[in-house]
Coordinates of C-alpha atoms and ligand atoms in Angstrom, one line a residue:
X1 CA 6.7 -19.3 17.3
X2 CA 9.6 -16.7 16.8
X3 CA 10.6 -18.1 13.1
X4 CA 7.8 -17.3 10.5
X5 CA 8.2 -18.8 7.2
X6 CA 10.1 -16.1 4.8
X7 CA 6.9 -16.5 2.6
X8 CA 4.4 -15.4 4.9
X9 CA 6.3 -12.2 6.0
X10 CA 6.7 -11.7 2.5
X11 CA 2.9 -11.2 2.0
X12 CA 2.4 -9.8 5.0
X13 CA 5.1 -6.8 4.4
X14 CA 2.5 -6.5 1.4
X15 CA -0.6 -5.9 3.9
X16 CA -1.2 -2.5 3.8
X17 CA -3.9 -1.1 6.1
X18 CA -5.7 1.8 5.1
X19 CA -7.1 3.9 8.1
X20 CA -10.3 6.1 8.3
X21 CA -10.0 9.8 9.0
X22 CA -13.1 9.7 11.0
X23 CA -11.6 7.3 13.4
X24 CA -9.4 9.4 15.0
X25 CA -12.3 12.5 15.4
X26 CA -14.4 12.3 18.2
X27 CA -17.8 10.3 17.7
X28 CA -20.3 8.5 20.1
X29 CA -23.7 7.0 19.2
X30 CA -27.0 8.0 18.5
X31 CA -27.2 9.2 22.5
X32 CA -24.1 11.5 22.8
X33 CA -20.7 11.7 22.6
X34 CA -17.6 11.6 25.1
X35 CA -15.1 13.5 23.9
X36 CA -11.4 13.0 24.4
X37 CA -8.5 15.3 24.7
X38 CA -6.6 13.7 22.0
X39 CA -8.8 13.3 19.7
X40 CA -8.5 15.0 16.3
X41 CA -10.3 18.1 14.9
X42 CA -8.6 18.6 11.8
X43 CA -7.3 17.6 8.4
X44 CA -4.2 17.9 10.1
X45 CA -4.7 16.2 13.2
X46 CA -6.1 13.4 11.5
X47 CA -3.2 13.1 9.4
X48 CA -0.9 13.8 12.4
X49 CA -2.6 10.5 14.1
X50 CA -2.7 8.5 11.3
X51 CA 1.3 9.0 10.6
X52 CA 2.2 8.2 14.4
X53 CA 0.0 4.8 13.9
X54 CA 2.0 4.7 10.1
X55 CA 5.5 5.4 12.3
X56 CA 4.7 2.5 14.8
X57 CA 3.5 -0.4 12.8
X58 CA 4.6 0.5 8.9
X59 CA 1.5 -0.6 7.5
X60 CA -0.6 2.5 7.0
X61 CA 0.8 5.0 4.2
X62 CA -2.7 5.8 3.3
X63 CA -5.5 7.5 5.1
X64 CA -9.5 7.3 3.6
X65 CA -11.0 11.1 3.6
X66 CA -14.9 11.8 3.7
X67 CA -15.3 14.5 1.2
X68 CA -17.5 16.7 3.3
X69 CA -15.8 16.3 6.6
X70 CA -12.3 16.4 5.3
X71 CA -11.6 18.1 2.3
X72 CA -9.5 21.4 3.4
X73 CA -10.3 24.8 1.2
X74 CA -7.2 24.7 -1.0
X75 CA -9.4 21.3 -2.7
X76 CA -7.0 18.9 -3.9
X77 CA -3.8 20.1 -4.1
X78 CA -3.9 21.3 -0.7
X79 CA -5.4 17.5 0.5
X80 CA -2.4 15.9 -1.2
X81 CA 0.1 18.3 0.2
X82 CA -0.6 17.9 3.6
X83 CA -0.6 14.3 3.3
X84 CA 2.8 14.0 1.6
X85 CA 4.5 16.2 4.4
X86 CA 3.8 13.3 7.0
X87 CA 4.9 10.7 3.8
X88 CA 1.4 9.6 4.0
X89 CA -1.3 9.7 0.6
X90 CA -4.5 10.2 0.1
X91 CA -6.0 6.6 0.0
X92 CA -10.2 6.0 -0.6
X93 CA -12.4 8.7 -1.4
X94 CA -15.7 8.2 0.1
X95 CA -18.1 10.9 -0.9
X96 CA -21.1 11.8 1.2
X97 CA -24.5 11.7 0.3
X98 CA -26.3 10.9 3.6
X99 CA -26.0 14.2 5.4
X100 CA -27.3 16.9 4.1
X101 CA -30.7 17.5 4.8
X102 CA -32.3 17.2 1.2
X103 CA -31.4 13.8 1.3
X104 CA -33.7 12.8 3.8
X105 CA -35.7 10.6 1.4
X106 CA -32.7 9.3 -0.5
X107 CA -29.6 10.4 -2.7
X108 CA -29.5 9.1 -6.0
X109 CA -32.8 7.4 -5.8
X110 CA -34.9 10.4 -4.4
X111 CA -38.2 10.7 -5.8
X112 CA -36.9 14.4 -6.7
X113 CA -34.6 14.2 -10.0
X114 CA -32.9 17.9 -9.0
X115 CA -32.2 15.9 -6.0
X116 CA -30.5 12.6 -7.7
X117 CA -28.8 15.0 -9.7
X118 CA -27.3 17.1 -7.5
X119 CA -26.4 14.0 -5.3
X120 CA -24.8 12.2 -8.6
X121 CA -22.9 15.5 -9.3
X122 CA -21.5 15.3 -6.1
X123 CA -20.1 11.6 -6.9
X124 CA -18.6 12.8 -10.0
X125 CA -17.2 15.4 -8.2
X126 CA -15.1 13.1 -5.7
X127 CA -14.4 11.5 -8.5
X128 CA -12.4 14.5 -9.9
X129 CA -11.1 14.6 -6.4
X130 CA -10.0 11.1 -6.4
X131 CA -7.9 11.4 -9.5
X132 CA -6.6 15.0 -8.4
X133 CA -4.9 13.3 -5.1
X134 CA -3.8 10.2 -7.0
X135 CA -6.6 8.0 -5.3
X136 CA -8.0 5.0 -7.1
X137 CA -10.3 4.0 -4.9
X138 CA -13.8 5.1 -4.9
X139 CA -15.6 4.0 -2.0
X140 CA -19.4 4.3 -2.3
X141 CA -21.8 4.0 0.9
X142 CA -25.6 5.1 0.4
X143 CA -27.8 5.5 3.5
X144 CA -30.9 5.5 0.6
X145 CA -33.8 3.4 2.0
X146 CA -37.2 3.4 3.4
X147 CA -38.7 3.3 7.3
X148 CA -41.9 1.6 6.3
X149 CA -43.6 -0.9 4.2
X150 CA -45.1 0.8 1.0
X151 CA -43.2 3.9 1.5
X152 CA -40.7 3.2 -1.7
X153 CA -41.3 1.7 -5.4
X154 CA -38.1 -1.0 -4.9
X155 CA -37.6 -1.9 -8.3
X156 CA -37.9 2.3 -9.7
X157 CA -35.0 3.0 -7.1
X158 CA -32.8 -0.2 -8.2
X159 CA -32.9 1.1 -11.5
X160 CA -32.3 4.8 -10.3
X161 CA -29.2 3.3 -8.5
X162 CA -28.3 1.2 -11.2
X163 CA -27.8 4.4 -13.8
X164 CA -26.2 6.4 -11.5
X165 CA -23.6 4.1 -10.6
X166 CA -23.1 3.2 -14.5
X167 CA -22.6 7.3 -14.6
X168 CA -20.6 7.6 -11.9
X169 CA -18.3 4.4 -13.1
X170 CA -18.2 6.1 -16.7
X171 CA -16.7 9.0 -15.7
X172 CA -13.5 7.2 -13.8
X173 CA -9.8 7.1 -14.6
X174 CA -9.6 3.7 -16.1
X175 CA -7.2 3.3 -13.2
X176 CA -10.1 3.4 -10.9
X177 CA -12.2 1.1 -9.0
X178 CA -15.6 1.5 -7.8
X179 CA -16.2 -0.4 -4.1
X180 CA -19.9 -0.4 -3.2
X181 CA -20.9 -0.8 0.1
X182 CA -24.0 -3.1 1.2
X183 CA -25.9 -2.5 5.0
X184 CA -28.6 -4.5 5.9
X185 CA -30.1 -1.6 7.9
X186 CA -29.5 2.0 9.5
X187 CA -30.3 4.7 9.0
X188 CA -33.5 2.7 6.7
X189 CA -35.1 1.0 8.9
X190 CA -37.4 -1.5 6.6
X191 CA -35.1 -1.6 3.1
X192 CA -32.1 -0.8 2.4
X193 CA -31.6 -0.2 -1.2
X194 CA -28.2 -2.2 -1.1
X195 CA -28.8 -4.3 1.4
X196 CA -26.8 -7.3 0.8
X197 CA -23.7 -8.9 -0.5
X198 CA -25.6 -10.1 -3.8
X199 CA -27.0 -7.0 -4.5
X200 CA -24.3 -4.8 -3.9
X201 CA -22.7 -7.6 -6.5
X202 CA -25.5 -7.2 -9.2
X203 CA -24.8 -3.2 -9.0
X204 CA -21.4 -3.8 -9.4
X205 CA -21.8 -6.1 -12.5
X206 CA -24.1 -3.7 -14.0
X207 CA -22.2 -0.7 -13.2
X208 CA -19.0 -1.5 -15.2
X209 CA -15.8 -4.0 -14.8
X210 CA -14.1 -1.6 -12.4
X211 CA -16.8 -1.8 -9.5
X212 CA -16.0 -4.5 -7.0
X213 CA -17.9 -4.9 -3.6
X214 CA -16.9 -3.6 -0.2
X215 CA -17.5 -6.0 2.3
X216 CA -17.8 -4.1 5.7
X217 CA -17.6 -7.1 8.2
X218 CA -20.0 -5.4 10.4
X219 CA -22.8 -5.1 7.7
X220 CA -24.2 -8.3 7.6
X221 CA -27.4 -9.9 9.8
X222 CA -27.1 -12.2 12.7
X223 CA -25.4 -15.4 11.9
X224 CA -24.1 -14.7 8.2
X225 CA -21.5 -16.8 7.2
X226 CA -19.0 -13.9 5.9
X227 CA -16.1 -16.0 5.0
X228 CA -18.1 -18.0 2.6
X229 CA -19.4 -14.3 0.9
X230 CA -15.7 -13.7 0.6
X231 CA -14.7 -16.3 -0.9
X232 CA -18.0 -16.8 -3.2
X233 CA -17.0 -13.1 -4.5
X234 CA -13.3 -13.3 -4.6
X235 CA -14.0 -16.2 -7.0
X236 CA -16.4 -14.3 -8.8
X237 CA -13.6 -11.3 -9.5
X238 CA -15.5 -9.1 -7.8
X239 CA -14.1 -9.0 -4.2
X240 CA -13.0 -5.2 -3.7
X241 CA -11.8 -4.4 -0.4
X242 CA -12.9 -4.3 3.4
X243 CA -13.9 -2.3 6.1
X244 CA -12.8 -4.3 9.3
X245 CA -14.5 -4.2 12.6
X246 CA -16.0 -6.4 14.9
X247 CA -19.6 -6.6 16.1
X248 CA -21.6 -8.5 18.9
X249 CA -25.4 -7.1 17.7
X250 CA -24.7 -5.5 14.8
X251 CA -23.0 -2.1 13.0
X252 CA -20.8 -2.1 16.5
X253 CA -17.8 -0.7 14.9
X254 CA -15.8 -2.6 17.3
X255 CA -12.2 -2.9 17.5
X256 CA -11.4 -5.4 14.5
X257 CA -10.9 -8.6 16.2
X258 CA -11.9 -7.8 19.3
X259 CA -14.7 -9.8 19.8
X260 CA -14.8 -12.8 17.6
X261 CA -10.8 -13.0 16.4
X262 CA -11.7 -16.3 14.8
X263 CA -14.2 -15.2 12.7
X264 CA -11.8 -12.4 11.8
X265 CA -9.1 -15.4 11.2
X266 CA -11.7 -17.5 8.7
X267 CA -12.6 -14.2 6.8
X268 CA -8.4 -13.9 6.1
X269 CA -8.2 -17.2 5.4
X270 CA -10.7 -17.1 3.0
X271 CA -8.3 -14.4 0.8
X272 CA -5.4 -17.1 2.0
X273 CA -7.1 -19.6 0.2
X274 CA -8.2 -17.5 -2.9
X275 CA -5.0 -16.3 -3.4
X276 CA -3.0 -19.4 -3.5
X277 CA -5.9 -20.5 -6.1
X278 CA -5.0 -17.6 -8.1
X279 CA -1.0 -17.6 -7.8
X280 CA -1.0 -14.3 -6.4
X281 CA -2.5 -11.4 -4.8
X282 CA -6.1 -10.3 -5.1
X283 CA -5.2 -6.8 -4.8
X284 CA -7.7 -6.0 -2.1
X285 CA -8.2 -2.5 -0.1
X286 CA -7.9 -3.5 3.8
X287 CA -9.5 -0.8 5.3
X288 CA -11.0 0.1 8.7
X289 CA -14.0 1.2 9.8
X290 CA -14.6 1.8 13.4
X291 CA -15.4 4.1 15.8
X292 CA -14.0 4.2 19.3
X293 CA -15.9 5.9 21.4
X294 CA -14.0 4.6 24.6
X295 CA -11.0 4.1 23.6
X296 CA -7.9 6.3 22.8
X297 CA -8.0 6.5 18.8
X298 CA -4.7 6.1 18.1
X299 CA -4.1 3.1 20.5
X300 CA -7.0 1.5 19.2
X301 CA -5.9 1.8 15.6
X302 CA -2.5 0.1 16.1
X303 CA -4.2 -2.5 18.0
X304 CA -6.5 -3.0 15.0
X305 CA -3.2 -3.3 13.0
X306 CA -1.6 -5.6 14.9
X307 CA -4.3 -7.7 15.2
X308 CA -5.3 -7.5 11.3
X309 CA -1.4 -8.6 11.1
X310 CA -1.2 -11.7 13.9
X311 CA -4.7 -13.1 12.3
X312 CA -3.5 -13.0 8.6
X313 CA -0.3 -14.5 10.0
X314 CA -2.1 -17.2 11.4
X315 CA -4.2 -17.6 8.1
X316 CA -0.8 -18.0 6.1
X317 CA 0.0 -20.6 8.7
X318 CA -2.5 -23.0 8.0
X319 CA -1.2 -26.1 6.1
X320 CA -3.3 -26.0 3.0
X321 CA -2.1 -29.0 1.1
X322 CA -2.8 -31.1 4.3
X323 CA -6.6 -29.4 4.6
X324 CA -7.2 -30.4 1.0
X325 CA -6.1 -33.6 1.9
X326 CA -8.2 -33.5 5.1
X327 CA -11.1 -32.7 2.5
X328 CA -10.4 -35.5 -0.2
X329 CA -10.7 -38.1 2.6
X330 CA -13.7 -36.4 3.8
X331 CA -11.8 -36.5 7.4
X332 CA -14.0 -33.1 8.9
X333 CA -12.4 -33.9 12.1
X334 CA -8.4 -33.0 10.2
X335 CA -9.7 -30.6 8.1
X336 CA -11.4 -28.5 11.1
X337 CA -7.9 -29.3 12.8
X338 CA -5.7 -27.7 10.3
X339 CA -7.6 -24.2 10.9
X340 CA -7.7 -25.2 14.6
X341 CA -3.6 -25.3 14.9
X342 CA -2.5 -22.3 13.1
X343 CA -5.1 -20.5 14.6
X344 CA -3.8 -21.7 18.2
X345 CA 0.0 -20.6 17.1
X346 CA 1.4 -17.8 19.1
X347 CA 3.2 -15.4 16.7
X348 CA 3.3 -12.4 18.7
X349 CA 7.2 -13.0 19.0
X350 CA 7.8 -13.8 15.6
X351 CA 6.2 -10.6 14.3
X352 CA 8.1 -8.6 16.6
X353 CA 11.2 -10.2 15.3
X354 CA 9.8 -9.3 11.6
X355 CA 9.2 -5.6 12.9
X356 CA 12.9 -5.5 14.8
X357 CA 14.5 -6.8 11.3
X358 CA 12.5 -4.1 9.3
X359 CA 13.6 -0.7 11.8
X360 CA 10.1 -0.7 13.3
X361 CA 9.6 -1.0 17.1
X362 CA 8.8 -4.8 17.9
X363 CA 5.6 -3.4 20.4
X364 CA 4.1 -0.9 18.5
X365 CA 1.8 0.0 21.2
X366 CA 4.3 0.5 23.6
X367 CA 6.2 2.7 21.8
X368 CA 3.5 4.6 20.6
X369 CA 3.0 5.1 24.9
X370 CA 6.6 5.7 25.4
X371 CA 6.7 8.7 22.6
X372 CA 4.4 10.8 24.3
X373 CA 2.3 11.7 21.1
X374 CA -1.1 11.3 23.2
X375 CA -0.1 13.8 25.9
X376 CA 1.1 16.0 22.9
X377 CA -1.8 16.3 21.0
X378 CA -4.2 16.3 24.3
X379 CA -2.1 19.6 25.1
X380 CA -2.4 20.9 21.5
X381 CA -6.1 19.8 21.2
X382 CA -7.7 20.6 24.2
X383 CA -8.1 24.5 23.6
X384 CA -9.9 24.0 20.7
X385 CA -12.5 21.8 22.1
X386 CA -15.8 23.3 23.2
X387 CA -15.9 20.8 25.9
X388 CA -13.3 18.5 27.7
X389 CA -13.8 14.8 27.7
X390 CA -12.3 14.1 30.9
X391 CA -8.7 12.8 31.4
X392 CA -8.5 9.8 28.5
X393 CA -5.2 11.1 26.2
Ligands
PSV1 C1 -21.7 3.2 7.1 O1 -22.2 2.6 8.3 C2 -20.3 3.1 6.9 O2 -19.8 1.8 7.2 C3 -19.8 3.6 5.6 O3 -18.6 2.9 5.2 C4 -19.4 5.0 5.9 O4 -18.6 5.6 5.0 C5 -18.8 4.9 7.3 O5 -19.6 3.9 7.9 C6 -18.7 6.2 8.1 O6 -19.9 6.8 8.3
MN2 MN1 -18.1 0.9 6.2

């Protein structure tokens, strides 16, 4: 299909993809990493990768910062500076309270209250950082949970978490939102104290009416429906933003779309659907959270981009007056159908037509190959690695 509808690359010009800083640093699993030549060490490397993915596709102005990994030593000013000179900002803050090693029985729900303190002040702290750079998205993730059964008091830490998120939402710009993040399991391997979609919404609700939930698509168990939690909190005003990957077991931080794309097409139709309910936008973060321990970084980010882009394409494409139709006459067999076609539509040459007409290359990928920018940064990067990773760019 090379003519897209001027209304679905309307919305989609307004699909911007925020990238992770830790996706373009080396990383591996719990058994060792590989590392790569072109993989970034830096602030500044990150930022370089992220603007060569922003250069190819036009859909990534933003890059998400970890506060301990990322934050150089001039603070803020010096974060927002060096993001501006590659005509990129500073997009979510997520701070970190999962590293250090006094939070090895929790953050903010420690049985230690020097320890919740210090972990809240560091939250309030990336808060101050979030408004210095201009970000208004505060992204909170909380490894707090327990291995084994009897370990924790559950309801003592939901109320622990509970105030400190009311603190921590308190002290925001009014311009800011709050995304928490829910995980099943890992690194707790019994509870998790946000473990789910519903709880991460109760926090939410009692934390103030700028938290929202984060829905990372990988966070979920076996056989969750997570088009139906999107759209269940999208009506319930409290869908915040994503974290897209894919998964096979579980926390895979797979290329987004790489394994199930239909899954990945229902979830975007599920915003399709809310938004034409609404009459406009939801105002969502699309963010991504992966790791790619095989891949090149940068190639796998634009391939997450273009993929994000073909699969919301084919989400605008379904015919929804005809599926509610479908639906009224109880036909399952036309409604199923009506997701069935679009998602069948090729619109890899229409998109390239929509980048062509907009200045951008048509094959992001390919130019990003033809530029040279891997065997750059490989040449650049390689001295200040303690170890090669062999001969991936
Ligand atoms: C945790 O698994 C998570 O999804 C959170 O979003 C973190 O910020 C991110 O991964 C990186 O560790
Ligand atoms: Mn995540």
């Amino acid at each position: 299909m090379t003519d897209l509808p001027a209304a679905l690359l309307a919305r989609l010009e307004r699909l911007e993809i925020e990238l992770p800083s830790w996706g373009f640093a080396d990383t591996g699993t719990r058994f060792g990493k590989f590392l790569q030549d072109a993989a970034a060490l830096s602030l500044e490397d990150k930022l370089d990768d992220a603007a060569e993915v922003h250069r190819v596709t036009g859909a990534c102005p933003k890059l998400a910062v970890h506060v301990l990994w990322d934050v150089p030593e001039g603070g803020a000013r010096a974060l927002s500076e060096a993001a501006a000179a590659r005509g990129l900002r500073i997009g979510s803050i997520n701070p970190n309270v999962f590293e250090d090693q006094q939070y090895r029985f929790g953050s903010v729900v420690n049985e230690d209250p020097a320890i919740r303190r210090r972990a809240i002040d560091h939250l309030l702290d990336s808060v101050r950082l979030g408004a210095a750079v201009e970000s208004d998205v505060l992204t909170l993730w909380f490894a707090d949970g327990t291995n084994y059964p009897g370990q924790g008091d559950v309801i003592e830490r939901k109320h622990r978490m509970q105030s400190a998120l009311r603190e921590v939402h308190d002290a925001m710009p009014a311009s800011m939102r709050m995304l928490v993040e829910y995980k099943p399991f890992e690194p707790a391997f019994y509870h998790t104290d946000i473990a789910d979609w519903g709880m991460a919404a109760a926090f939410a609700r009692h934390a103030g009416s700028n938290a929202r939930v984060l829905v990372d698509t990988g966070h979920h168990l076996p056989g969750q429906n997570i088009e139906h939690v999107v759209a269940f909190l999208a009506d319930e005003g409290l869908l915040g933003g994503f974290h897209f990957n894919d998964f096979h077991y579980a926390d895979d931080d797979l290329t987004s779309g790489s394994i199930d794309p239909y899954r990945l097409f229902r979830i975007l139709l599920a915003i399709v659907e809310a938004e034409a309910r609404r009459g406009g936008d939801l105002g969502l973060e699309f963010m991504v959270d992966q790791s790619h321990n095989l891949k090149p970084k940068i190639e796998a980010m634009i391939q997450t981009v273009t993929t994000v882009q073909e699969l919301f394409a084919k989400a605008l494409l379904v015919d929804l007056d005809a599926l509610a139709d479908a639906r009224r006459r109880c036909n399952v067999v036309d409604a199923e159908n009506r997701l069935r076609d679009a998602f069948a539509t090729d619109v890899r040459d229409g998109l390239a037509a929509w980048r062509q007409a907009r200045g951008l290359p048509g094959d992001p990928l390919t130019a990003h190959r033809d530029g040279g920018y891997a065997a750059r940064a490989s040449e650049d990067r390689r001295g200040r690695k303690p170890a090669s990773g062999g001969s991936y760019a």
